[in-house]
């Protein structure tokens, strides 16, 4: 898989080619922790066809359910994680975060969830794999190597405006005693600040939230189109993580744009919504949860 990286960004994304034909991404700042497994799926190595080709991990885009299940099994095999040990957030563009435990294993993948409207999940349970869905919106990874706790969130413009990053870190502090200065945060692949056009009403929300001088560049007017703006979700989430108490040198921004890699990654904007979905994965290692 050939990925086009965003220029002038620190190279943090690694392409992984698993033995079963699945290609996915991992992140170097997380790869250094041997107690966790991290990943972000690509389009490669699944069984779906057409606009879902081929590793579609979205149950809500119109693809056959059995194909999506098989794709989760294949992706799990590539990561060394059983799909029955995964828990998939129920994303509705909120900033809501929930603690999950072994009673949630398999929910959203092989059985129904008992929760809804949750865009961020945290755990300290070994072997339970956190999963979120993406197709331009940003995945946020949080690892506390001291308390051995993790968090994962889906952050589109609404989750970003609601500062879901801060909600994740607060939940980790409350539930696991996490000190935010210990947390390593990765702002994963998603639509970049050069590609993500927004309208004036959305721009106003971000201008209100990020109006201080040091946050310049989160939202900028398009030079060529009146009334249109460009929103940099990576940058906005960087400031959100800072506001959550993370240290500057513990925050890492992805060097991959989904829209510019639409051959290898699903992009909502690049396909006008005719697409499958990818997933982010984060797990504290222990292969024998179930
Ligand atoms: Zn881009």
mmCIF file of C-alpha atoms and ligand atoms in Angstrom:
data_model
loop_
_atom_site.group_PDB
_atom_site.id
_atom_site.type_symbol
_atom_site.label_atom_id
_atom_site.label_comp_id
_atom_site.label_asym_id
_atom_site.label_seq_id
_atom_site.Cartn_x
_atom_site.Cartn_y
_atom_site.Cartn_z
ATOM 1 C CA UNK A 1 0.000 0.000 0.000
ATOM 2 C CA UNK A 2 1.422 3.330 -1.064
ATOM 3 C CA UNK A 3 0.325 6.152 1.192
ATOM 4 C CA UNK A 4 0.763 9.816 0.330
ATOM 5 C CA UNK A 5 1.994 11.550 3.441
ATOM 6 C CA UNK A 6 1.241 15.145 4.363
ATOM 7 C CA UNK A 7 4.352 17.189 3.677
ATOM 8 C CA UNK A 8 6.285 18.797 6.493
ATOM 9 C CA UNK A 9 4.687 16.685 9.190
ATOM 10 C CA UNK A 10 6.614 14.378 11.445
ATOM 11 C CA UNK A 11 6.398 10.854 10.021
ATOM 12 C CA UNK A 12 4.425 8.927 12.638
ATOM 13 C CA UNK A 13 2.394 6.554 10.452
ATOM 14 C CA UNK A 14 3.635 3.095 9.557
ATOM 15 C CA UNK A 15 2.104 0.830 6.898
ATOM 16 C CA UNK A 16 1.655 -2.723 8.208
ATOM 17 C CA UNK A 17 1.208 -5.625 5.778
ATOM 18 C CA UNK A 18 -0.257 -8.620 7.615
ATOM 19 C CA UNK A 19 0.235 -12.217 6.484
ATOM 20 C CA UNK A 20 -3.482 -12.622 5.655
ATOM 21 C CA UNK A 21 -3.378 -9.861 3.007
ATOM 22 C CA UNK A 22 -4.719 -7.094 5.259
ATOM 23 C CA UNK A 23 -2.880 -3.778 5.095
ATOM 24 C CA UNK A 24 -3.375 -1.291 7.898
ATOM 25 C CA UNK A 25 -1.714 1.663 9.568
ATOM 26 C CA UNK A 26 -0.093 1.906 12.985
ATOM 27 C CA UNK A 27 1.436 4.832 14.802
ATOM 28 C CA UNK A 28 5.061 4.940 15.924
ATOM 29 C CA UNK A 29 4.447 6.891 19.181
ATOM 30 C CA UNK A 30 2.128 4.014 20.229
ATOM 31 C CA UNK A 31 4.200 1.183 18.744
ATOM 32 C CA UNK A 32 6.863 1.914 21.355
ATOM 33 C CA UNK A 33 4.494 0.679 24.099
ATOM 34 C CA UNK A 34 4.623 -3.108 24.103
ATOM 35 C CA UNK A 35 1.576 -3.396 26.399
ATOM 36 C CA UNK A 36 -0.811 -2.133 23.725
ATOM 37 C CA UNK A 37 -1.865 -2.913 20.149
ATOM 38 C CA UNK A 38 -2.913 -0.045 17.885
ATOM 39 C CA UNK A 39 -4.184 0.122 14.336
ATOM 40 C CA UNK A 40 -6.216 1.940 11.719
ATOM 41 C CA UNK A 41 -7.721 -0.063 8.851
ATOM 42 C CA UNK A 42 -7.295 0.686 5.165
ATOM 43 C CA UNK A 43 -9.471 -0.469 2.235
ATOM 44 C CA UNK A 44 -7.180 -3.412 1.600
ATOM 45 C CA UNK A 45 -7.672 -7.077 2.506
ATOM 46 C CA UNK A 46 -11.445 -7.404 2.950
ATOM 47 C CA UNK A 47 -14.264 -9.233 1.148
ATOM 48 C CA UNK A 48 -16.625 -6.368 0.262
ATOM 49 C CA UNK A 49 -17.053 -5.137 -3.311
ATOM 50 C CA UNK A 50 -18.169 -2.092 -5.292
ATOM 51 C CA UNK A 51 -18.042 1.154 -3.343
ATOM 52 C CA UNK A 52 -17.200 -0.915 -0.232
ATOM 53 C CA UNK A 53 -14.041 -2.439 -1.732
ATOM 54 C CA UNK A 54 -12.821 -4.176 0.155
ATOM 55 C CA UNK A 55 -12.176 -3.818 3.906
ATOM 56 C CA UNK A 56 -15.455 -2.109 4.778
ATOM 57 C CA UNK A 57 -15.895 -1.992 8.564
ATOM 58 C CA UNK A 58 -19.129 0.021 8.609
ATOM 59 C CA UNK A 59 -22.437 -1.708 9.363
ATOM 60 C CA UNK A 60 -24.362 1.464 8.514
ATOM 61 C CA UNK A 61 -23.320 2.233 4.919
ATOM 62 C CA UNK A 62 -25.519 -0.364 3.155
ATOM 63 C CA UNK A 63 -23.034 -3.232 2.778
ATOM 64 C CA UNK A 64 -23.981 -6.847 3.605
ATOM 65 C CA UNK A 65 -23.715 -7.457 7.340
ATOM 66 C CA UNK A 66 -21.946 -10.785 6.874
ATOM 67 C CA UNK A 67 -19.268 -9.110 4.750
ATOM 68 C CA UNK A 68 -18.610 -6.512 7.439
ATOM 69 C CA UNK A 69 -18.402 -9.241 10.102
ATOM 70 C CA UNK A 70 -15.941 -11.201 7.977
ATOM 71 C CA UNK A 71 -13.915 -8.006 7.494
ATOM 72 C CA UNK A 72 -13.746 -7.485 11.259
ATOM 73 C CA UNK A 73 -12.583 -11.094 11.638
ATOM 74 C CA UNK A 74 -9.839 -10.539 9.036
ATOM 75 C CA UNK A 75 -8.761 -7.231 10.552
ATOM 76 C CA UNK A 76 -8.758 -8.883 13.982
ATOM 77 C CA UNK A 77 -6.550 -11.655 12.674
ATOM 78 C CA UNK A 78 -4.109 -9.082 11.311
ATOM 79 C CA UNK A 79 -3.981 -7.367 14.717
ATOM 80 C CA UNK A 80 -4.009 -10.599 16.734
ATOM 81 C CA UNK A 81 -7.349 -9.718 18.336
ATOM 82 C CA UNK A 82 -10.563 -11.763 18.305
ATOM 83 C CA UNK A 83 -13.569 -9.793 16.990
ATOM 84 C CA UNK A 84 -15.500 -11.116 20.008
ATOM 85 C CA UNK A 85 -13.171 -9.044 22.211
ATOM 86 C CA UNK A 86 -13.885 -5.775 20.379
ATOM 87 C CA UNK A 87 -16.341 -3.087 21.455
ATOM 88 C CA UNK A 88 -17.544 -0.598 18.840
ATOM 89 C CA UNK A 89 -18.630 2.896 19.889
ATOM 90 C CA UNK A 90 -22.131 4.033 18.893
ATOM 91 C CA UNK A 91 -21.264 7.215 17.083
ATOM 92 C CA UNK A 92 -23.742 10.011 16.560
ATOM 93 C CA UNK A 93 -21.347 12.994 16.481
ATOM 94 C CA UNK A 94 -21.646 13.630 20.226
ATOM 95 C CA UNK A 95 -18.853 14.429 22.673
ATOM 96 C CA UNK A 96 -20.092 11.664 24.999
ATOM 97 C CA UNK A 97 -17.572 9.258 26.535
ATOM 98 C CA UNK A 98 -18.183 5.966 28.348
ATOM 99 C CA UNK A 99 -16.113 3.501 30.353
ATOM 100 C CA UNK A 100 -16.330 -0.042 28.933
ATOM 101 C CA UNK A 101 -15.429 -3.364 30.556
ATOM 102 C CA UNK A 102 -15.521 -7.074 29.781
ATOM 103 C CA UNK A 103 -19.338 -7.090 29.814
ATOM 104 C CA UNK A 104 -19.170 -5.003 26.618
ATOM 105 C CA UNK A 105 -16.942 -7.435 24.695
ATOM 106 C CA UNK A 106 -18.273 -8.053 21.184
ATOM 107 C CA UNK A 107 -20.861 -5.279 21.336
ATOM 108 C CA UNK A 108 -21.442 -3.495 18.035
ATOM 109 C CA UNK A 109 -19.580 -6.264 16.167
ATOM 110 C CA UNK A 110 -21.073 -9.676 16.973
ATOM 111 C CA UNK A 111 -23.932 -8.617 19.247
ATOM 112 C CA UNK A 112 -26.119 -5.622 20.015
ATOM 113 C CA UNK A 113 -24.928 -2.802 22.205
ATOM 114 C CA UNK A 114 -26.622 -1.837 25.466
ATOM 115 C CA UNK A 115 -25.552 1.800 25.018
ATOM 116 C CA UNK A 116 -26.030 4.523 22.434
ATOM 117 C CA UNK A 117 -24.799 7.993 21.467
ATOM 118 C CA UNK A 118 -21.237 7.321 22.610
ATOM 119 C CA UNK A 119 -18.370 8.681 20.484
ATOM 120 C CA UNK A 120 -15.545 7.991 22.929
ATOM 121 C CA UNK A 121 -14.721 4.899 24.993
ATOM 122 C CA UNK A 122 -12.135 4.227 27.708
ATOM 123 C CA UNK A 123 -10.978 1.081 29.482
ATOM 124 C CA UNK A 124 -8.272 -0.501 31.603
ATOM 125 C CA UNK A 125 -9.406 -4.063 30.861
ATOM 126 C CA UNK A 126 -6.726 -6.218 29.272
ATOM 127 C CA UNK A 127 -7.774 -7.877 26.036
ATOM 128 C CA UNK A 128 -10.780 -5.632 25.396
ATOM 129 C CA UNK A 129 -10.237 -3.819 22.090
ATOM 130 C CA UNK A 130 -11.711 -0.339 21.693
ATOM 131 C CA UNK A 131 -13.027 0.351 18.175
ATOM 132 C CA UNK A 132 -14.333 3.522 16.506
ATOM 133 C CA UNK A 133 -15.552 4.146 12.908
ATOM 134 C CA UNK A 134 -14.102 6.672 10.462
ATOM 135 C CA UNK A 135 -14.203 7.999 6.901
ATOM 136 C CA UNK A 136 -12.618 11.494 7.157
ATOM 137 C CA UNK A 137 -13.469 12.186 10.816
ATOM 138 C CA UNK A 138 -10.452 11.994 13.103
ATOM 139 C CA UNK A 139 -9.624 9.096 15.438
ATOM 140 C CA UNK A 140 -8.079 10.152 18.743
ATOM 141 C CA UNK A 141 -5.900 7.617 20.595
ATOM 142 C CA UNK A 142 -5.005 8.039 24.272
ATOM 143 C CA UNK A 143 -2.565 5.854 26.202
ATOM 144 C CA UNK A 144 -1.696 6.210 29.884
ATOM 145 C CA UNK A 145 1.439 4.059 30.330
ATOM 146 C CA UNK A 146 1.496 4.655 34.113
ATOM 147 C CA UNK A 147 -2.032 3.543 35.041
ATOM 148 C CA UNK A 148 -2.268 1.209 32.019
ATOM 149 C CA UNK A 149 -5.483 2.761 30.743
ATOM 150 C CA UNK A 150 -6.540 3.693 27.210
ATOM 151 C CA UNK A 151 -9.131 5.792 25.399
ATOM 152 C CA UNK A 152 -10.319 6.085 21.794
ATOM 153 C CA UNK A 153 -12.644 8.666 20.256
ATOM 154 C CA UNK A 154 -14.288 9.704 16.991
ATOM 155 C CA UNK A 155 -13.863 13.416 16.463
ATOM 156 C CA UNK A 156 -15.550 15.042 13.484
ATOM 157 C CA UNK A 157 -16.310 18.738 13.571
ATOM 158 C CA UNK A 158 -19.036 18.344 16.178
ATOM 159 C CA UNK A 159 -16.971 16.152 18.508
ATOM 160 C CA UNK A 160 -14.052 18.500 18.040
ATOM 161 C CA UNK A 161 -16.179 21.579 18.768
ATOM 162 C CA UNK A 162 -17.464 19.751 21.876
ATOM 163 C CA UNK A 163 -13.870 18.860 22.875
ATOM 164 C CA UNK A 164 -14.358 15.115 23.139
ATOM 165 C CA UNK A 165 -10.583 14.829 23.694
ATOM 166 C CA UNK A 166 -10.934 16.585 27.030
ATOM 167 C CA UNK A 167 -13.919 14.411 27.944
ATOM 168 C CA UNK A 168 -11.868 11.257 27.297
ATOM 169 C CA UNK A 169 -8.988 12.412 29.485
ATOM 170 C CA UNK A 170 -11.361 13.511 32.263
ATOM 171 C CA UNK A 171 -13.056 10.101 32.187
ATOM 172 C CA UNK A 172 -9.660 8.357 32.372
ATOM 173 C CA UNK A 173 -8.674 10.552 35.335
ATOM 174 C CA UNK A 174 -11.947 9.928 37.118
ATOM 175 C CA UNK A 175 -12.051 6.164 36.509
ATOM 176 C CA UNK A 176 -8.382 5.170 36.534
ATOM 177 C CA UNK A 177 -6.586 8.004 38.302
ATOM 178 C CA UNK A 178 -4.854 9.069 35.083
ATOM 179 C CA UNK A 179 -2.569 12.087 35.312
ATOM 180 C CA UNK A 180 -3.041 13.942 31.975
ATOM 181 C CA UNK A 181 0.685 14.755 31.840
ATOM 182 C CA UNK A 182 1.402 11.013 31.505
ATOM 183 C CA UNK A 183 -0.954 10.536 28.555
ATOM 184 C CA UNK A 184 0.359 10.054 25.031
ATOM 185 C CA UNK A 185 -2.143 11.248 22.423
ATOM 186 C CA UNK A 186 -2.245 10.455 18.718
ATOM 187 C CA UNK A 187 -4.481 12.435 16.379
ATOM 188 C CA UNK A 188 -4.946 9.900 13.605
ATOM 189 C CA UNK A 189 -5.664 9.952 9.869
ATOM 190 C CA UNK A 190 -8.552 12.068 8.635
ATOM 191 C CA UNK A 191 -9.380 14.868 6.248
ATOM 192 C CA UNK A 192 -6.635 17.487 6.424
ATOM 193 C CA UNK A 193 -6.787 21.238 6.788
ATOM 194 C CA UNK A 194 -6.179 21.798 3.084
ATOM 195 C CA UNK A 195 -9.080 19.555 2.033
ATOM 196 C CA UNK A 196 -11.811 20.132 4.604
ATOM 197 C CA UNK A 197 -14.079 22.891 3.366
ATOM 198 C CA UNK A 198 -16.784 24.148 5.716
ATOM 199 C CA UNK A 199 -19.492 26.769 5.526
ATOM 200 C CA UNK A 200 -19.679 30.030 7.438
ATOM 201 C CA UNK A 201 -21.952 28.763 10.242
ATOM 202 C CA UNK A 202 -19.507 25.992 11.178
ATOM 203 C CA UNK A 203 -16.573 28.387 10.822
ATOM 204 C CA UNK A 204 -18.220 30.753 13.322
ATOM 205 C CA UNK A 205 -18.335 28.012 15.967
ATOM 206 C CA UNK A 206 -14.620 27.355 15.588
ATOM 207 C CA UNK A 207 -13.712 31.034 15.445
ATOM 208 C CA UNK A 208 -15.450 31.429 18.813
ATOM 209 C CA UNK A 209 -13.671 28.392 20.310
ATOM 210 C CA UNK A 210 -10.195 29.019 18.932
ATOM 211 C CA UNK A 211 -9.862 32.767 18.712
ATOM 212 C CA UNK A 212 -6.690 33.305 20.704
ATOM 213 C CA UNK A 213 -3.524 34.142 18.828
ATOM 214 C CA UNK A 214 -1.767 30.835 19.461
ATOM 215 C CA UNK A 215 -4.634 28.878 17.915
ATOM 216 C CA UNK A 216 -4.529 30.669 14.569
ATOM 217 C CA UNK A 217 -4.822 28.374 11.592
ATOM 218 C CA UNK A 218 -7.603 26.141 12.943
ATOM 219 C CA UNK A 219 -10.056 27.833 10.602
ATOM 220 C CA UNK A 220 -9.077 30.017 7.657
ATOM 221 C CA UNK A 221 -11.151 31.635 4.907
ATOM 222 C CA UNK A 222 -10.722 30.156 1.435
ATOM 223 C CA UNK A 223 -8.910 32.642 -0.730
ATOM 224 C CA UNK A 224 -10.768 31.509 -3.854
ATOM 225 C CA UNK A 225 -14.385 31.032 -2.664
ATOM 226 C CA UNK A 226 -16.338 33.703 -0.802
ATOM 227 C CA UNK A 227 -18.107 32.461 2.348
ATOM 228 C CA UNK A 228 -16.191 29.145 2.447
ATOM 229 C CA UNK A 229 -13.556 28.198 4.989
ATOM 230 C CA UNK A 230 -10.994 25.484 5.594
ATOM 231 C CA UNK A 231 -11.048 23.704 8.953
ATOM 232 C CA UNK A 232 -7.969 21.912 10.298
ATOM 233 C CA UNK A 233 -9.401 19.219 12.564
ATOM 234 C CA UNK A 234 -5.931 17.855 13.338
ATOM 235 C CA UNK A 235 -4.836 21.230 14.654
ATOM 236 C CA UNK A 236 -8.085 21.820 16.557
ATOM 237 C CA UNK A 237 -7.705 18.452 18.281
ATOM 238 C CA UNK A 238 -4.095 19.269 19.109
ATOM 239 C CA UNK A 239 -5.317 22.328 21.025
ATOM 240 C CA UNK A 240 -8.083 20.222 22.568
ATOM 241 C CA UNK A 241 -5.505 17.742 23.851
ATOM 242 C CA UNK A 242 -3.433 20.599 25.266
ATOM 243 C CA UNK A 243 -6.551 21.925 27.003
ATOM 244 C CA UNK A 244 -7.080 18.423 28.418
ATOM 245 C CA UNK A 245 -3.706 18.704 30.145
ATOM 246 C CA UNK A 246 -1.507 16.650 27.816
ATOM 247 C CA UNK A 247 2.097 17.762 27.451
ATOM 248 C CA UNK A 248 2.967 19.300 24.109
ATOM 249 C CA UNK A 249 5.660 16.701 23.443
ATOM 250 C CA UNK A 250 3.215 13.863 24.161
ATOM 251 C CA UNK A 251 0.833 14.875 21.345
ATOM 252 C CA UNK A 252 1.400 13.476 17.853
ATOM 253 C CA UNK A 253 -0.457 14.546 14.704
ATOM 254 C CA UNK A 254 -0.991 12.127 11.836
ATOM 255 C CA UNK A 255 0.731 12.731 8.539
ATOM 256 C CA UNK A 256 -2.040 11.049 6.515
ATOM 257 C CA UNK A 257 -5.074 12.702 4.861
ATOM 258 C CA UNK A 258 -7.968 10.360 4.010
ATOM 259 C CA UNK A 259 -9.243 12.502 1.127
ATOM 260 C CA UNK A 260 -5.835 12.551 -0.556
ATOM 261 C CA UNK A 261 -5.530 8.768 -0.162
ATOM 262 C CA UNK A 262 -9.011 7.767 -1.338
ATOM 263 C CA UNK A 263 -7.633 4.744 -3.265
ATOM 264 C CA UNK A 264 -6.374 3.200 -0.060
ATOM 265 C CA UNK A 265 -8.612 4.801 2.585
ATOM 266 C CA UNK A 266 -12.347 5.535 2.663
ATOM 267 C CA UNK A 267 -13.125 9.252 2.361
ATOM 268 C CA UNK A 268 -16.650 10.595 2.729
ATOM 269 C CA UNK A 269 -15.822 13.841 0.961
ATOM 270 C CA UNK A 270 -13.857 12.260 -1.886
ATOM 271 C CA UNK A 271 -16.763 9.921 -2.728
ATOM 272 C CA UNK A 272 -19.729 12.209 -1.911
ATOM 273 C CA UNK A 273 -20.731 9.639 0.699
ATOM 274 C CA UNK A 274 -20.685 6.569 -1.576
ATOM 275 C CA UNK A 275 -18.246 4.583 0.483
ATOM 276 C CA UNK A 276 -17.518 2.086 3.230
ATOM 277 C CA UNK A 277 -15.913 2.849 6.547
ATOM 278 C CA UNK A 278 -12.628 2.249 8.351
ATOM 279 C CA UNK A 279 -12.006 1.572 12.018
ATOM 280 C CA UNK A 280 -9.487 2.607 14.632
ATOM 281 C CA UNK A 281 -8.361 -0.052 17.122
ATOM 282 C CA UNK A 282 -6.701 0.259 20.516
ATOM 283 C CA UNK A 283 -6.216 -2.590 22.977
ATOM 284 C CA UNK A 284 -4.292 -3.432 26.145
ATOM 285 C CA UNK A 285 -2.662 -6.739 25.264
ATOM 286 C CA UNK A 286 -3.996 -9.998 26.630
ATOM 287 C CA UNK A 287 -5.258 -12.481 24.083
ATOM 288 C CA UNK A 288 -7.397 -14.488 26.473
ATOM 289 C CA UNK A 289 -10.250 -12.170 27.482
ATOM 290 C CA UNK A 290 -12.890 -14.635 26.221
HETATM 291 ZN ZN1 LIG B 1 -5.886 16.617 2.510
#
